[in-house]
Tab-separated table of C-alpha atoms and ligand atoms in Angstrom:
chain	number	residue	atom	x	y	z
Q	1	MET	CA	29.343	8.200	22.673
Q	2	THR	CA	32.157	6.769	20.845
Q	3	ASP	CA	35.694	6.618	21.978
Q	4	SER	CA	36.881	9.694	19.600
Q	5	ALA	CA	35.190	13.243	20.372
Q	6	THR	CA	33.914	13.589	17.053
Q	7	ALA	CA	33.205	10.411	14.787
Q	8	THR	CA	32.629	10.909	10.656
Q	9	ALA	CA	29.936	9.826	8.981
Q	10	THR	CA	32.595	7.509	7.725
Q	11	GLU	CA	33.504	6.137	10.861
Q	12	ARG	CA	29.972	6.093	12.063
Q	13	PRO	CA	28.402	2.110	12.517
Q	14	LYS	CA	26.186	2.049	9.663
Q	15	PRO	CA	22.438	2.507	11.552
Q	16	ASN	CA	20.693	-0.740	11.783
Q	17	GLY	CA	17.454	1.092	11.450
Q	18	LEU	CA	16.081	-0.559	14.629
Q	19	GLU	CA	16.252	-3.813	13.109
Q	20	GLY	CA	15.714	-6.692	15.431
Q	21	VAL	CA	14.474	-3.973	18.225
Q	22	VAL	CA	11.094	-5.315	19.989
Q	23	ALA	CA	9.684	-1.689	20.130
Q	24	ALA	CA	6.280	-2.921	21.210
Q	25	SER	CA	3.821	-5.657	22.109
Q	26	THR	CA	0.871	-6.197	20.083
Q	27	GLU	CA	-2.040	-9.011	19.558
Q	28	LEU	CA	-2.745	-7.290	16.204
Q	29	SER	CA	-0.456	-9.496	13.939
Q	30	HIS	CA	2.791	-10.799	13.252
Q	31	VAL	CA	5.515	-11.301	10.499
Q	32	PHE	CA	7.216	-14.558	11.030
Q	33	GLY	CA	10.278	-13.774	8.958
Q	34	GLU	CA	11.931	-16.974	8.586
Q	35	GLU	CA	9.176	-19.235	8.153
Q	36	GLY	CA	7.469	-16.394	5.850
Q	37	LYS	CA	4.205	-16.426	7.462
Q	38	LEU	CA	1.990	-13.509	8.347
Q	39	VAL	CA	-0.615	-13.910	11.219
Q	40	TYR	CA	-3.454	-11.416	11.999
Q	41	ARG	CA	-4.882	-11.842	15.427
Q	42	GLY	CA	-4.006	-15.995	15.394
Q	43	TYR	CA	-5.656	-16.259	11.832
Q	44	ASP	CA	-2.815	-16.990	9.091
Q	45	ILE	CA	-3.381	-15.156	6.063
Q	46	HIS	CA	-4.048	-18.024	4.199
Q	47	GLU	CA	-7.242	-18.534	6.409
Q	48	LEU	CA	-8.361	-15.017	5.410
Q	49	ALA	CA	-7.673	-14.008	2.046
Q	50	GLY	CA	-9.966	-15.018	-0.370
Q	51	LYS	CA	-12.343	-16.181	2.420
Q	52	ALA	CA	-13.305	-13.072	4.758
Q	53	SER	CA	-14.515	-9.617	3.539
Q	54	PHE	CA	-12.505	-6.655	4.403
Q	55	GLU	CA	-15.155	-5.610	6.563
Q	56	GLU	CA	-14.309	-8.628	8.257
Q	57	VAL	CA	-10.773	-8.493	8.763
Q	58	ALA	CA	-11.426	-5.084	9.985
Q	59	HIS	CA	-13.514	-5.813	12.826
Q	60	LEU	CA	-11.203	-8.757	13.742
Q	61	LEU	CA	-8.401	-5.983	13.724
Q	62	TRP	CA	-10.412	-3.114	15.576
Q	63	VAL	CA	-12.694	-5.643	17.936
Q	64	GLY	CA	-10.531	-8.472	18.410
Q	65	HIS	CA	-12.683	-11.376	16.488
Q	66	LEU	CA	-14.282	-12.149	13.204
Q	67	PRO	CA	-17.638	-10.996	13.596
Q	68	ASN	CA	-21.154	-12.347	13.644
Q	69	ARG	CA	-23.918	-11.509	11.179
Q	70	THR	CA	-25.051	-8.542	13.299
Q	71	GLU	CA	-21.966	-7.346	14.336
Q	72	LEU	CA	-20.714	-7.300	10.504
Q	73	ALA	CA	-24.308	-5.879	9.582
Q	74	ASP	CA	-23.668	-2.776	12.129
Q	75	LEU	CA	-19.910	-2.193	10.765
Q	76	GLU	CA	-20.883	-2.144	7.347
Q	77	GLU	CA	-23.653	0.224	7.947
Q	78	LYS	CA	-21.035	2.418	9.694
Q	79	PHE	CA	-18.643	2.076	6.950
Q	80	GLY	CA	-21.254	3.222	4.587
Q	81	ALA	CA	-22.439	5.967	6.683
Q	82	ASN	CA	-19.061	7.368	6.643
Q	83	ARG	CA	-18.182	7.690	3.028
Q	84	GLN	CA	-19.259	11.575	2.549
Q	85	LEU	CA	-16.507	14.004	2.886
Q	86	PRO	CA	-17.569	17.941	4.586
Q	87	GLU	CA	-17.738	20.277	1.569
Q	88	ALA	CA	-14.587	22.239	2.779
Q	89	VAL	CA	-12.528	19.146	2.423
Q	90	ILE	CA	-13.753	18.271	-1.098
Q	91	GLU	CA	-13.212	22.152	-1.804
Q	92	GLY	CA	-9.883	21.764	-0.324
Q	93	ILE	CA	-8.685	18.746	-2.420
Q	94	ARG	CA	-10.130	20.515	-5.383
Q	95	GLU	CA	-7.531	23.503	-4.798
Q	96	LEU	CA	-4.677	20.709	-5.357
Q	97	PRO	CA	-2.639	21.150	-8.255
Q	98	ARG	CA	-3.530	18.312	-10.871
Q	99	ASN	CA	-0.169	16.936	-10.934
Q	100	ALA	CA	0.026	16.413	-7.185
Q	101	ASN	CA	1.359	13.004	-6.148
Q	102	PRO	CA	-1.884	10.986	-4.875
Q	103	MET	CA	-0.150	10.174	-1.619
Q	104	ASP	CA	0.434	13.778	-1.046
Q	105	ALA	CA	-3.435	14.721	-1.869
Q	106	LEU	CA	-4.508	11.468	0.326
Q	107	ARG	CA	-1.971	12.835	3.401
Q	108	THR	CA	-3.627	16.190	2.777
Q	109	GLY	CA	-6.978	14.966	2.912
Q	110	VAL	CA	-6.660	13.396	6.243
Q	111	SER	CA	-4.953	16.086	7.717
Q	112	MET	CA	-7.891	18.640	6.401
Q	113	LEU	CA	-10.667	16.000	8.050
Q	114	GLY	CA	-8.788	17.081	11.409
Q	115	ALA	CA	-8.554	20.267	11.386
Q	116	ASN	CA	-11.897	20.756	9.436
Q	117	ASP	CA	-13.992	19.411	12.606
Q	118	PRO	CA	-11.215	19.705	15.370
Q	119	THR	CA	-13.980	18.623	17.959
Q	120	LEU	CA	-14.139	14.961	16.077
Q	121	TYR	CA	-10.644	14.133	16.683
Q	122	ASP	CA	-9.516	16.141	19.859
Q	123	ASN	CA	-10.240	13.444	22.319
Q	124	GLU	CA	-8.423	10.262	22.994
Q	125	PRO	CA	-8.935	7.773	19.226
Q	126	ASP	CA	-11.923	5.457	19.626
Q	127	LEU	CA	-13.601	2.834	17.476
Q	128	ASP	CA	-16.100	5.265	15.840
Q	129	GLU	CA	-13.376	7.556	14.945
Q	130	ALA	CA	-11.278	4.750	13.799
Q	131	ILE	CA	-14.033	3.442	11.381
Q	132	GLY	CA	-14.945	6.948	10.147
Q	133	LEU	CA	-11.388	7.840	9.116
Q	134	ALA	CA	-10.962	4.682	7.383
Q	135	ALA	CA	-14.119	4.686	5.391
Q	136	ARG	CA	-12.837	8.299	4.039
Q	137	PHE	CA	-9.726	7.445	2.667
Q	138	PRO	CA	-11.020	6.213	-0.761
Q	139	ALA	CA	-13.669	8.964	-0.753
Q	140	ILE	CA	-10.456	11.114	-0.466
Q	141	LEU	CA	-8.700	9.586	-2.950
Q	142	ALA	CA	-11.348	9.049	-5.513
Q	143	THR	CA	-12.120	12.811	-5.119
Q	144	PHE	CA	-8.783	14.072	-6.083
Q	145	PHE	CA	-8.572	11.392	-8.699
Q	146	ARG	CA	-11.617	12.686	-10.419
Q	147	HIS	CA	-10.364	16.309	-9.804
Q	148	ARG	CA	-7.131	15.549	-11.645
Q	149	GLU	CA	-9.181	13.907	-14.569
Q	150	GLY	CA	-11.521	16.792	-14.777
Q	151	HIS	CA	-14.780	15.553	-13.263
Q	152	GLU	CA	-16.989	16.120	-10.384
Q	153	PRO	CA	-16.860	13.987	-7.157
Q	154	ILE	CA	-19.257	11.129	-6.729
Q	155	GLN	CA	-21.181	10.336	-3.729
Q	156	GLY	CA	-20.152	7.125	-1.774
Q	157	ARG	CA	-22.657	4.478	-2.028
Q	158	SER	CA	-23.951	2.830	1.570
Q	159	ASP	CA	-24.863	-0.349	-0.469
Q	160	TYR	CA	-21.426	-0.853	-1.897
Q	161	ASN	CA	-18.558	-2.848	0.219
Q	162	THR	CA	-15.143	-0.760	0.632
Q	163	ALA	CA	-13.591	-2.359	-2.711
Q	164	GLN	CA	-16.931	-2.080	-4.497
Q	165	ASN	CA	-17.416	1.427	-3.192
Q	166	TYR	CA	-14.019	2.513	-4.036
Q	167	LEU	CA	-14.280	1.605	-7.479
Q	168	TYR	CA	-17.624	3.479	-7.974
Q	169	GLN	CA	-16.339	6.571	-6.489
Q	170	LEU	CA	-13.009	6.046	-8.839
Q	171	PHE	CA	-15.096	5.634	-12.050
Q	172	GLY	CA	-18.231	6.409	-11.383
Q	173	LYS	CA	-19.912	2.806	-12.676
Q	174	GLU	CA	-20.994	-0.119	-11.360
Q	175	PRO	CA	-18.107	-2.003	-10.116
Q	176	GLU	CA	-17.732	-5.653	-11.860
Q	177	GLU	CA	-17.100	-8.580	-9.533
Q	178	ARG	CA	-13.653	-9.341	-11.831
Q	179	HIS	CA	-12.484	-6.071	-10.583
Q	180	TRP	CA	-13.852	-5.651	-7.032
Q	181	LYS	CA	-13.282	-8.983	-5.753
Q	182	PRO	CA	-9.177	-9.367	-6.103
Q	183	LEU	CA	-9.274	-5.765	-4.786
Q	184	GLU	CA	-11.340	-7.042	-1.762
Q	185	THR	CA	-8.443	-9.549	-1.474
Q	186	TYR	CA	-5.648	-7.330	-1.873
Q	187	LEU	CA	-6.923	-4.775	0.812
Q	188	VAL	CA	-7.382	-7.998	3.066
Q	189	LEU	CA	-3.821	-8.858	2.444
Q	190	LEU	CA	-2.576	-5.371	3.171
Q	191	ALA	CA	-4.792	-4.127	6.131
Q	192	ASP	CA	-1.799	-5.182	9.065
Q	193	HIS	CA	1.735	-6.268	8.776
Q	194	GLY	CA	3.180	-5.814	12.384
Q	195	LEU	CA	5.485	-2.776	13.430
Q	196	ASN	CA	6.612	-1.457	9.901
Q	197	ALA	CA	7.620	2.142	9.645
Q	198	SER	CA	4.096	3.367	8.924
Q	199	THR	CA	2.530	1.552	11.729
Q	200	PHE	CA	5.505	2.428	13.922
Q	201	THR	CA	4.968	6.130	13.146
Q	202	SER	CA	1.431	5.820	14.043
Q	203	ARG	CA	1.908	4.282	17.221
Q	204	VAL	CA	4.886	7.169	18.094
Q	205	ILE	CA	2.223	9.848	17.443
Q	206	ALA	CA	-0.232	8.498	19.211
Q	207	SER	CA	1.945	7.466	22.288
Q	208	THR	CA	2.088	11.480	22.673
Q	209	GLU	CA	-1.367	11.471	23.337
Q	210	SER	CA	-1.948	13.029	20.133
Q	211	ASP	CA	-5.062	12.785	18.029
Q	212	LEU	CA	-6.052	10.006	15.444
Q	213	CYS	CA	-5.937	12.073	12.784
Q	214	SER	CA	-2.387	13.695	12.916
Q	215	SER	CA	-1.494	9.760	13.773
Q	216	LEU	CA	-2.463	8.703	10.023
Q	217	THR	CA	-1.454	11.850	8.523
Q	218	GLY	CA	2.142	10.909	9.666
Q	219	ALA	CA	1.829	7.321	8.748
Q	220	VAL	CA	0.457	8.193	5.444
Q	221	GLY	CA	3.752	10.114	5.012
Q	222	ALA	CA	6.017	7.310	6.073
Q	223	LEU	CA	4.099	4.585	3.444
Q	224	LYS	CA	5.181	7.003	0.932
Q	225	GLY	CA	8.705	6.182	0.534
Q	226	PRO	CA	9.526	3.352	-1.827
Q	227	ALA	CA	11.639	1.304	0.704
Q	228	HIS	CA	7.923	1.011	2.058
Q	229	GLY	CA	4.689	1.458	0.432
Q	230	GLY	CA	5.905	3.542	-2.686
Q	231	ALA	CA	7.650	0.270	-4.247
Q	232	PRO	CA	4.274	-0.618	-6.287
Q	233	ALA	CA	4.221	2.140	-8.635
Q	234	LYS	CA	7.981	1.911	-9.557
Q	235	VAL	CA	7.269	-2.256	-9.899
Q	236	LEU	CA	4.946	-1.191	-12.842
Q	237	ASP	CA	7.297	1.251	-13.855
Q	238	MET	CA	10.294	-1.403	-14.237
Q	239	LEU	CA	7.761	-3.873	-15.774
Q	240	ASN	CA	6.687	-1.277	-18.335
Q	241	GLU	CA	10.616	0.170	-19.148
Q	242	ILE	CA	11.127	-3.728	-19.824
Q	243	GLY	CA	8.354	-4.126	-21.809
Q	244	SER	CA	9.298	-7.819	-23.179
Q	245	ALA	CA	10.483	-10.731	-21.976
Q	246	ASP	CA	13.439	-10.734	-24.281
Q	247	ASN	CA	14.800	-7.358	-22.192
Q	248	VAL	CA	14.499	-8.924	-19.083
Q	249	GLU	CA	18.299	-10.176	-18.739
Q	250	SER	CA	19.723	-6.681	-19.933
Q	251	TRP	CA	17.527	-4.474	-18.097
Q	252	LEU	CA	17.995	-6.260	-14.760
Q	253	THR	CA	21.876	-6.010	-15.385
Q	254	ASN	CA	22.200	-2.840	-16.069
Q	255	ALA	CA	19.899	-1.872	-12.969
Q	256	LEU	CA	21.919	-4.019	-10.482
Q	257	ASP	CA	25.452	-2.986	-12.302
Q	258	SER	CA	24.485	0.721	-11.201
Q	259	GLY	CA	23.658	-0.253	-7.813
Q	260	GLN	CA	19.935	0.330	-8.205
Q	261	ARG	CA	17.375	-1.877	-5.778
Q	262	LEU	CA	14.900	-3.690	-7.466
Q	263	MET	CA	11.302	-2.716	-6.703
Q	264	GLY	CA	9.400	-5.592	-5.043
Q	265	PHE	CA	12.366	-7.440	-3.818
Q	266	GLY	CA	13.637	-8.034	-0.173
Q	267	HIS	CA	12.076	-7.412	3.001
Q	268	ARG	CA	13.416	-6.285	6.398
Q	269	VAL	CA	11.962	-9.255	8.141
Q	270	TYR	CA	11.170	-11.868	5.549
Q	271	LYS	CA	13.549	-13.951	4.830
Q	272	ALA	CA	11.702	-16.566	3.027
Q	273	GLU	CA	8.927	-15.388	0.625
Q	274	ASP	CA	6.394	-13.481	1.617
Q	275	PRO	CA	3.195	-15.011	1.847
Q	276	ARG	CA	1.104	-12.278	0.380
Q	277	ALA	CA	3.599	-12.484	-2.698
Q	278	GLU	CA	2.696	-16.026	-3.271
Q	279	ILE	CA	-1.158	-15.023	-2.768
Q	280	LEU	CA	-0.997	-12.065	-5.167
Q	281	ARG	CA	1.221	-14.002	-7.741
Q	282	GLY	CA	-1.969	-16.549	-8.186
Q	283	MET	CA	-4.353	-13.573	-8.268
Q	284	ALA	CA	-2.000	-12.157	-11.094
Q	285	GLU	CA	-2.140	-14.755	-13.240
Q	286	THR	CA	-5.625	-14.934	-13.335
Q	287	ALA	CA	-6.327	-11.194	-13.109
Q	288	SER	CA	-3.447	-10.295	-16.062
Q	289	SER	CA	-3.196	-10.478	-19.423
Q	290	PRO	CA	-1.054	-13.614	-20.428
Q	291	GLU	CA	1.528	-11.500	-21.735
Q	292	PHE	CA	2.157	-9.136	-18.914
Q	293	PHE	CA	1.605	-12.181	-16.623
Q	294	GLU	CA	4.791	-13.822	-18.321
Q	295	LEU	CA	6.537	-10.434	-18.292
Q	296	SER	CA	5.974	-10.239	-14.563
Q	297	LYS	CA	7.261	-13.999	-14.152
Q	298	ARG	CA	9.777	-14.037	-16.370
Q	299	THR	CA	11.320	-10.728	-14.176
Q	300	GLU	CA	10.845	-12.073	-11.098
Q	301	ASP	CA	12.370	-15.407	-11.582
Q	302	ARG	CA	15.668	-13.571	-13.377
Q	303	ALA	CA	15.546	-11.031	-10.595
Q	304	LEU	CA	15.440	-13.580	-7.862
Q	305	ALA	CA	18.465	-15.805	-9.908
Q	306	MET	CA	20.910	-12.492	-9.949
Q	307	LEU	CA	19.991	-11.353	-6.386
Q	308	GLU	CA	21.146	-14.484	-5.076
Q	309	GLU	CA	24.322	-14.332	-7.284
Q	310	ARG	CA	25.246	-11.440	-6.638
Q	311	LYS	CA	23.704	-10.898	-2.886
Q	312	PRO	CA	24.649	-14.498	-1.547
Q	313	GLY	CA	23.165	-15.301	1.558
Q	314	ARG	CA	21.046	-11.588	1.975
Q	315	ARG	CA	17.985	-13.932	1.129
Q	316	LEU	CA	16.360	-11.701	-0.857
Q	317	TYR	CA	12.578	-13.091	-2.128
Q	318	THR	CA	9.738	-11.152	-3.702
Q	319	ASN	CA	7.979	-9.021	-1.500
Q	320	VAL	CA	4.178	-7.896	-1.334
Q	321	GLU	CA	4.670	-5.145	-3.833
Q	322	PHE	CA	5.723	-6.981	-7.000
Q	323	TYR	CA	2.558	-8.729	-7.560
Q	324	SER	CA	0.442	-6.057	-5.962
Q	325	ALA	CA	1.124	-4.005	-9.219
Q	326	ALA	CA	0.144	-6.701	-11.706
Q	327	VAL	CA	-3.145	-7.076	-9.757
Q	328	LEU	CA	-3.677	-3.100	-9.249
Q	329	ALA	CA	-3.201	-2.462	-12.890
Q	330	ALA	CA	-5.807	-5.427	-13.924
Q	331	VAL	CA	-8.234	-3.814	-11.406
Q	332	GLY	CA	-7.863	-0.515	-13.600
Q	333	LEU	CA	-5.626	1.692	-11.580
Q	334	PRO	CA	-2.656	3.990	-12.459
Q	335	GLY	CA	0.629	3.242	-11.113
Q	336	ASP	CA	0.718	6.283	-9.008
Q	337	MET	CA	-3.019	4.981	-7.260
Q	338	PHE	CA	-1.074	2.077	-6.153
Q	339	PRO	CA	0.836	3.388	-3.013
Q	340	PRO	CA	-2.471	5.270	-1.575
Q	341	THR	CA	-4.790	2.286	-2.602
Q	342	PHE	CA	-1.873	0.534	0.130
Q	343	ALA	CA	-3.386	3.246	2.714
Q	344	VAL	CA	-6.910	2.605	1.888
Q	345	ALA	CA	-6.173	-1.061	3.664
Q	346	ARG	CA	-3.488	-0.006	6.216
Q	347	ALA	CA	-5.635	2.496	7.596
Q	348	VAL	CA	-7.582	-0.204	9.301
Q	349	GLY	CA	-4.216	-1.363	10.864
Q	350	TRP	CA	-2.573	1.775	11.632
Q	351	SER	CA	-6.039	2.899	13.747
Q	352	ALA	CA	-6.057	-0.431	14.885
Q	353	HIS	CA	-2.385	0.025	16.372
Q	354	VAL	CA	-3.367	3.611	17.817
Q	355	LEU	CA	-6.594	2.061	19.895
Q	356	GLU	CA	-3.652	-0.590	21.255
Q	357	GLN	CA	-1.488	1.955	22.065
Q	358	CYS	CA	-3.630	3.991	23.566
Q	359	ALA	CA	-5.347	1.357	25.765
Q	360	ASN	CA	-1.984	0.988	27.571
Q	361	ASN	CA	0.277	3.846	26.425
Q	362	ARG	CA	3.557	5.077	27.478
Q	363	LEU	CA	5.209	7.937	25.722
Q	364	ILE	CA	7.796	6.103	22.919
Q	365	ARG	CA	10.987	8.115	23.236
Q	366	PRO	CA	14.129	5.724	22.707
Q	367	ALA	CA	17.620	7.071	23.349
Q	368	SER	CA	20.299	8.018	20.787
Q	369	GLU	CA	24.162	7.528	20.896
Q	370	TYR	CA	25.516	11.161	20.423
Q	371	VAL	CA	28.627	11.165	18.248
Q	372	GLY	CA	29.435	14.646	17.827
Q	373	PRO	CA	31.518	17.219	19.326
Q	374	THR	CA	32.079	18.204	23.106
Q	375	GLY	CA	33.575	20.859	24.970
Q	376	LEU	CA	33.503	23.399	22.375
Q	377	THR	CA	33.444	27.360	23.730
Q	378	PHE	CA	31.872	30.490	21.972
Q	379	LYS	CA	33.797	32.660	19.990
Q	380	PRO	CA	32.503	36.072	18.737
Q	381	ILE	CA	31.161	36.071	14.998
Q	382	ASP	CA	34.391	37.846	13.728
Q	383	GLU	CA	36.727	35.303	15.236
Q	384	ARG	CA	35.349	31.960	13.573
S	1	COZ	N1	17.686	-4.987	-4.994
S	1	COZ	C1	18.886	-4.872	-4.828
S	1	COZ	N2	19.572	-5.351	-3.810
S	1	COZ	C2	18.906	-5.494	-2.511
S	1	COZ	C3	17.600	-5.188	-2.609
S	1	COZ	C4	16.949	-5.199	-3.933
S	1	COZ	N3	15.610	-4.777	-3.583
S	1	COZ	N4	16.931	-5.035	-1.165
S	1	COZ	C5	18.249	-5.358	-0.573
S	1	COZ	N5	19.430	-5.340	-1.149
S	1	COZ	C6	20.708	-5.819	-0.828
S	1	COZ	C7	21.416	-4.163	-0.278
S	1	COZ	O1	21.822	-3.646	-1.221
S	1	COZ	C8	22.190	-4.916	0.903
S	1	COZ	O2	23.370	-5.045	0.208
S	1	COZ	P1	24.930	-5.119	0.905
S	1	COZ	O3	24.722	-6.335	2.159
S	1	COZ	O4	25.841	-5.694	-0.289
S	1	COZ	O5	24.813	-3.658	1.575
S	1	COZ	C9	21.809	-6.142	1.154
S	1	COZ	O6	20.957	-6.714	0.057
S	1	COZ	C10	20.944	-6.019	2.512
S	1	COZ	O7	19.942	-4.991	2.132
S	1	COZ	P2	19.410	-4.029	3.711
S	1	COZ	O8	20.444	-4.302	4.691
S	1	COZ	O9	19.801	-2.504	2.940
S	1	COZ	O10	18.159	-4.118	3.748
S	1	COZ	P3	16.984	-3.681	4.232
S	1	COZ	O11	16.365	-4.645	5.112
S	1	COZ	O12	17.250	-2.260	5.270
S	1	COZ	O13	16.040	-3.414	3.237
S	1	COZ	C11	14.056	-3.130	1.907
S	1	COZ	C12	14.350	-4.049	2.730
S	1	COZ	C13	12.681	-3.407	1.914
S	1	COZ	C14	14.083	-1.762	1.886
S	1	COZ	C15	14.619	-3.826	0.703
S	1	COZ	O14	15.840	-3.548	0.675
S	1	COZ	C16	14.447	-2.622	-0.781
S	1	COZ	O15	14.778	-1.527	-0.647
S	1	COZ	N6	13.717	-3.355	-1.625
S	1	COZ	C17	13.496	-2.418	-2.718
S	1	COZ	C18	12.207	-1.681	-2.699
S	1	COZ	C19	10.699	-2.443	-2.207
S	1	COZ	O16	10.720	-3.559	-2.886
S	1	COZ	N7	10.244	-1.914	-0.889
S	1	COZ	C20	9.155	-2.685	-0.585
S	1	COZ	C21	9.201	-3.478	0.563
S	1	COZ	S1	7.776	-4.331	1.118
């Protein structure tokens, strides 16, 4: 409570968004913001990106170690066996308007999975539920994507890995390695990231002893925002609007002069370059056309310089979303499918955090500072 009985919005302290507040203990991952380092269960992200498969990283996050051959084969078999959607869920997705936001379609699909079979998710979340749900994120997205294109959904293939199967269910053809391999590395990079907003959301919901579907439905809702996972689609819009290297300076100047935030830059925790941005930059250079990479790189260089000039000391660097746009575009995805593809990866991290929360749970219920009025008395309506 502040000194005055009622603080006006302008007097209220700027909310700090829990910046720097330690709200959970976790063994899953950590962002070392000052050093620009990301670790999954002890492995620096550079040890895993381009080397470990998405399924190996999923096992690492869910179980606690990189799998041996038997464990990997078992997990791959479970992923493959959980790619089909119930008919009622497919029908529900096909009832959605074709112009629905794919993140809304994903959130709805995850929620429908829970409503469709309440016995499946009504008890404490477990690993089989986590695998089953994460394996169905690509199927939900591909079903909606094909629905809006006017095509029938395609059944997932159990002989494909997650990246291959996602592209197959989207486009209905044999995925090329030059597409599925960068997509797999992208999924590895985006699988977990400490206590980001959507992961915190999943843990809060899990802490009430709710079900896994509800936790991940809430997490998808949190990820949708442009301050979080909604940014990569807007990075592509920005680059397409800029159009050529000659327009970079004027576009960025106008954007910053009008108070806009540049999509793909800045991060609450990283005060050095996001290591995922560094890896994705290299992938984008290989996967994108030379012209598009040149435009991306020129935009990045000028944005960093202008942010340093105008926001000295804020340490605003390229974040994971800037080059995610180039990589996902090169893989063949349209911009509005970038945030839900981020969710395909993060479904593993979210469910791993839910399992960790449930293993040692206490209801997450922080305090708030009351800055409203007190001591008011009721007046009959004609006296107000
Ligand atoms: N473009 C322009 N200015 C930015 C900026 C950006 N992308 N990110 C931060 N800033 C500025 C803020 O306006 C603020 O300026 P003042 O100090 O003058 O008020 C300062 O830098 C600090 O910003 P803030 O405290 O709001 O940073 P916060 O940690 O809350 O924000 C996020 C982090 C990611 C939300 C970032 O600011 C952002 O919005 N980036 C663009 C969207 C994006 O890329 N999201 C994906 C994140 S992985």
